[in-house]
Amino acid sequence: MKIAMMGSGGVGGFFGGRLAHAGYDVSFVARGAHLAAMRQQGLVIESEVHGDIRIPTVRATDEPASLGPVDLVILSVKLWDTEAAIRQIKPLLKPGTGVLSLQNGVIKDDILHRELGEAPVMGGVCYVATTIARPGVILQTGPMQRVVIGEYDGRPSERARLLHEALLKAGVNAELSGDVRRAIWEKYAFLVGISATTAAMRTTIGPIRKNPRARAFLLEIFRETVAVGRAQGIALPADYADACLVRADGLPEDMVASMAHDLQRGNRLEVEWLSGGVVQLGAAAGVPTPANRAVWDILALYAGGGKPA
């Protein structure tokens, strides 16, 4: 199986690196200093929990078309780069090629379906805490390394089976799902809440869940997102928001979502696709989403980048 990682940062570099280390034919699309380091010294994954991995030589490029047709494209670019990335990967597609997005949110697969049609698009979601520690080095900051994949029609497929097998051999906790849309929404509901509150309130999850008003706001974000998902026909339990709050109580005190990190660094934010996505989908489904609207508005000045004063 020939795999192209479209985006080689914390997510793409981590899962692609583990697959390459397990002996699979993996190519990496990257740019800038990260690409230069990968070309010169390969790729390193640092992990206190699972041990370090070094792949001395990797195939890395900033021109996806140079790779030729592949069996699978795994997309992990930032959400605002989705349309540009789709244009770049089109030369990699052949009949039967799968395109799997491990990006945040739920709108990303709607974009893939619109641009590529139904056949190539696979569903998937990942759970991993990683970052680019320095060019050519991915740092895993937590023990989780889980991927859920499946076909949108719910049927088993050979390409999903092969990827599942590859991920397991690479040491990743991988699952095949017959309802991958629900699996994606389960993560989305949780991520929107954690991202919205830690970014908008400029603090870690600990103080948020301890303060009664902040905790109630977090729960309302969860509830709105779950309501929108259920209105979209997603089989989320009616009490799933409460389950998300219980899960938030189990997070480390100092945990913040990646969007909060981006805000602190002055980077562009994914708020348009997270809380903003809930607002847009809620409007289409007739579901009120005032809490998510508030977060989208609060972060509007920083959505394109720039540190708060």
XYZ file of C-alpha atoms in Angstrom:
309
model
C 0.000 0.000 0.000
C 1.458 3.337 -1.129
C 0.528 6.172 1.243
C 0.924 9.941 0.911
C 0.736 12.118 4.027
C -0.680 15.482 2.931
C 0.547 17.505 5.862
C 3.379 16.236 8.045
C 3.009 18.164 11.274
C 1.924 16.825 14.635
C -0.740 14.488 13.233
C 0.573 13.600 9.778
C 4.172 13.364 10.894
C 3.255 11.171 13.844
C 0.998 8.633 12.135
C 2.980 8.707 8.892
C 6.194 8.245 10.842
C 4.841 5.248 12.720
C 3.635 3.688 9.459
C 7.002 4.318 7.779
C 8.838 2.871 10.784
C 6.673 -0.251 10.474
C 7.923 -0.700 6.898
C 5.100 0.819 4.855
C 5.681 2.909 1.717
C 4.966 6.412 3.021
C 5.681 9.778 1.415
C 5.440 13.082 3.280
C 4.261 16.408 1.909
C 5.694 19.229 4.007
C 7.166 22.690 3.631
C 9.717 25.117 5.034
C 12.259 24.207 7.674
C 10.364 21.024 8.589
C 10.673 19.748 5.020
C 14.358 20.688 4.839
C 15.109 18.834 8.085
C 13.209 15.727 6.960
C 15.180 15.656 3.714
C 18.497 16.038 5.512
C 18.073 13.854 8.600
C 14.808 11.962 8.274
C 11.994 12.071 10.821
C 12.084 11.595 14.593
C 9.160 10.923 16.930
C 9.964 11.624 20.573
C 7.709 9.983 23.166
C 8.393 9.408 26.851
C 5.464 6.977 27.008
C 6.072 4.834 23.924
C 9.767 5.393 23.250
C 11.510 7.390 20.539
C 11.395 6.436 16.867
C 13.919 7.538 14.270
C 13.373 7.051 10.535
C 16.765 8.020 9.064
C 15.542 8.432 5.501
C 12.089 9.519 4.366
C 10.619 10.575 1.037
C 9.555 14.203 1.555
C 8.463 16.842 -0.941
C 6.550 20.093 -1.314
C 5.238 18.993 -4.728
C 2.616 16.258 -4.248
C 2.252 15.637 -7.990
C 5.853 14.371 -8.049
C 4.795 11.316 -6.042
C 2.537 9.893 -8.745
C -0.624 7.866 -8.036
C -0.964 6.349 -4.555
C -3.363 3.967 -2.825
C -4.190 6.270 0.078
C -3.906 9.977 0.867
C -4.094 10.957 4.536
C -4.970 14.620 4.896
C -3.913 16.463 8.067
C -3.390 20.082 7.032
C -4.988 22.948 8.949
C -8.637 23.384 8.034
C -8.150 26.664 6.177
C -5.753 24.883 3.792
C -8.263 22.154 2.869
C -9.331 23.431 -0.558
C -5.735 24.149 -1.607
C -4.642 20.709 -0.400
C -7.413 19.015 -2.386
C -6.216 20.707 -5.568
C -2.697 19.485 -4.868
C -3.632 15.854 -4.216
C -5.774 15.356 -7.320
C -2.773 14.109 -9.374
C -2.253 11.388 -6.721
C -5.658 9.832 -7.238
C -6.394 6.768 -9.340
C -9.455 4.506 -9.383
C -9.823 3.082 -5.869
C -7.554 5.592 -4.112
C -8.843 6.443 -0.660
C -8.702 9.959 0.784
C -8.854 10.029 4.572
C -8.983 13.286 6.537
C -7.692 13.279 10.108
C -8.412 16.996 10.444
C -10.549 18.511 13.154
C -14.240 19.153 12.727
C -16.971 17.669 10.570
C -17.212 20.130 7.680
C -13.894 18.930 6.235
C -15.455 15.761 4.777
C -18.309 17.785 3.283
C -15.639 19.742 1.395
C -13.919 16.533 0.276
C -17.196 15.062 -0.968
C -17.988 18.259 -2.856
C -14.579 18.454 -4.545
C -13.764 14.773 -5.108
C -17.127 13.003 -5.208
C -18.264 10.231 -2.917
C -16.061 7.311 -3.966
C -12.584 8.353 -2.731
C -13.619 9.797 0.637
C -13.167 7.667 3.740
C -14.195 8.750 7.221
C -11.802 8.967 10.097
C -10.930 10.614 13.367
C -7.784 10.559 15.466
C -6.881 11.143 19.087
C -3.265 12.112 19.701
C -1.389 14.866 21.544
C 1.585 15.922 19.434
C 3.425 18.966 18.185
C 6.430 19.801 16.016
C 9.085 20.200 18.711
C 11.625 21.423 16.156
C 12.060 20.877 12.407
C 12.057 17.166 11.649
C 10.992 16.182 15.177
C 7.478 15.298 16.331
C 6.919 15.302 20.098
C 4.164 13.128 21.565
C 2.970 14.854 24.735
C 0.394 12.297 25.930
C -0.145 8.526 25.828
C -3.153 8.484 23.460
C -2.615 7.287 19.875
C -5.992 6.188 18.559
C -7.568 6.242 15.087
C -11.113 5.271 14.078
C -11.742 4.728 10.358
C -14.536 3.481 8.139
C -16.448 3.985 4.928
C -19.280 6.487 4.873
C -21.729 3.894 3.572
C -20.946 1.696 6.591
C -19.811 -1.260 4.516
C -16.444 -2.994 5.012
C -13.860 -2.298 2.313
C -10.486 -3.710 1.414
C -8.769 -0.326 1.660
C -10.153 0.251 5.157
C -9.137 -3.262 6.207
C -5.592 -2.778 4.891
C -5.181 0.581 6.625
C -6.556 -0.821 9.873
C -4.065 -3.663 9.691
C -1.217 -1.260 8.914
C -2.034 1.019 11.830
C -2.165 -1.911 14.230
C 1.228 -3.129 13.000
C 2.532 0.414 13.510
C 1.511 0.276 17.175
C -1.527 2.532 16.859
C -4.795 1.737 18.618
C -6.955 1.516 15.475
C -10.637 0.676 15.112
C -12.911 -0.039 12.155
C -16.321 1.580 12.495
C -19.600 0.821 10.787
C -20.828 4.318 11.736
C -17.798 6.519 11.220
C -19.889 9.691 10.959
C -20.952 9.182 14.583
C -17.329 8.560 15.619
C -16.314 11.863 14.018
C -19.119 13.744 15.765
C -18.234 12.185 19.127
C -14.812 13.794 18.931
C -16.180 17.000 17.427
C -18.632 17.581 20.277
C -15.888 17.175 22.869
C -13.239 19.143 20.964
C -15.529 22.109 20.310
C -16.238 22.470 24.026
C -12.633 22.213 25.161
C -11.347 24.436 22.334
C -14.038 27.076 22.812
C -13.550 27.461 26.553
C -9.763 27.194 26.912
C -9.275 29.662 24.048
C -12.046 32.157 24.834
C -11.384 32.108 28.608
C -7.591 32.142 28.153
C -6.960 29.476 30.765
C -6.524 25.750 31.313
C -9.378 23.301 31.783
C -8.858 23.102 35.573
C -10.220 26.548 36.539
C -12.972 26.282 33.926
C -14.483 23.115 35.359
C -14.162 24.379 38.956
C -15.929 27.699 38.438
C -19.725 27.169 38.386
C -20.458 29.715 35.632
C -17.541 28.647 33.460
C -18.482 24.989 33.934
C -22.091 25.735 32.957
C -20.866 27.504 29.820
C -18.713 24.496 28.894
C -21.710 22.202 29.341
C -23.874 24.505 27.194
C -21.263 24.357 24.396
C -21.392 20.559 24.594
C -25.195 20.561 24.593
C -25.495 22.831 21.563
C -23.022 20.771 19.561
C -24.748 17.502 20.432
C -28.143 19.003 19.545
C -26.841 20.058 16.128
C -25.381 16.594 15.529
C -28.631 14.880 16.471
C -30.535 17.268 14.188
C -28.160 16.177 11.400
C -29.198 12.566 11.986
C -26.108 11.548 13.960
C -26.861 8.801 16.496
C -25.427 10.611 19.519
C -27.077 9.681 22.834
C -29.369 12.359 24.247
C -27.096 12.625 27.332
C -23.827 12.738 25.376
C -23.118 16.326 26.507
C -23.116 15.148 30.119
C -20.715 12.359 29.157
C -18.428 14.969 27.585
C -18.422 16.937 30.833
C -17.498 13.817 32.806
C -14.664 13.230 30.339
C -13.503 16.843 30.748
C -13.333 16.244 34.506
C -10.779 13.522 33.812
C -8.381 15.747 31.876
C -5.135 16.991 33.433
C -5.594 20.266 35.313
C -3.219 22.139 32.981
C -4.696 20.877 29.689
C -5.513 23.414 26.956
C -6.757 22.696 23.443
C -4.552 23.238 20.397
C -6.644 26.283 19.411
C -5.717 27.908 22.720
C -2.046 27.221 21.944
C -2.520 28.808 18.524
C -4.118 31.870 20.138
C -1.192 32.242 22.556
C 1.285 31.995 19.678
C -0.555 34.438 17.449
C -1.326 31.745 14.872
C -4.448 31.536 12.758
C -7.351 29.795 14.522
C -9.703 26.986 13.467
C -12.638 28.626 15.252
C -14.591 29.072 11.996
C -14.766 25.282 11.637
C -15.179 24.443 15.340
C -17.613 26.745 17.184
C -18.260 28.509 13.884
C -19.055 25.177 12.283
C -21.628 24.453 14.991
C -23.246 27.834 14.332
C -23.386 27.273 10.575
C -24.710 23.731 10.804
C -27.133 24.764 13.538
C -28.542 27.543 11.379
C -29.111 25.076 8.545
C -30.853 22.635 10.914
C -32.861 25.237 12.823
C -31.012 24.633 16.113
C -30.101 27.708 18.243
C -26.393 27.935 19.132
C -25.894 31.167 21.129
C -22.964 29.918 23.230
C -20.970 28.818 20.203
C -21.912 32.070 18.453
C -20.489 33.974 21.444
C -17.167 32.112 21.188
C -16.962 32.666 17.432
C -17.583 36.389 17.961
C -15.179 36.693 20.920
C -12.329 35.163 18.904
C -13.158 36.981 15.657
C -10.379 39.561 16.117
C -7.765 36.784 16.369
C -9.164 34.229 13.914
C -6.737 35.306 11.210
C -3.755 35.402 13.582
C -2.390 37.882 16.091
C -1.881 37.671 19.833
C -4.414 39.161 22.253
C -3.174 42.182 24.198
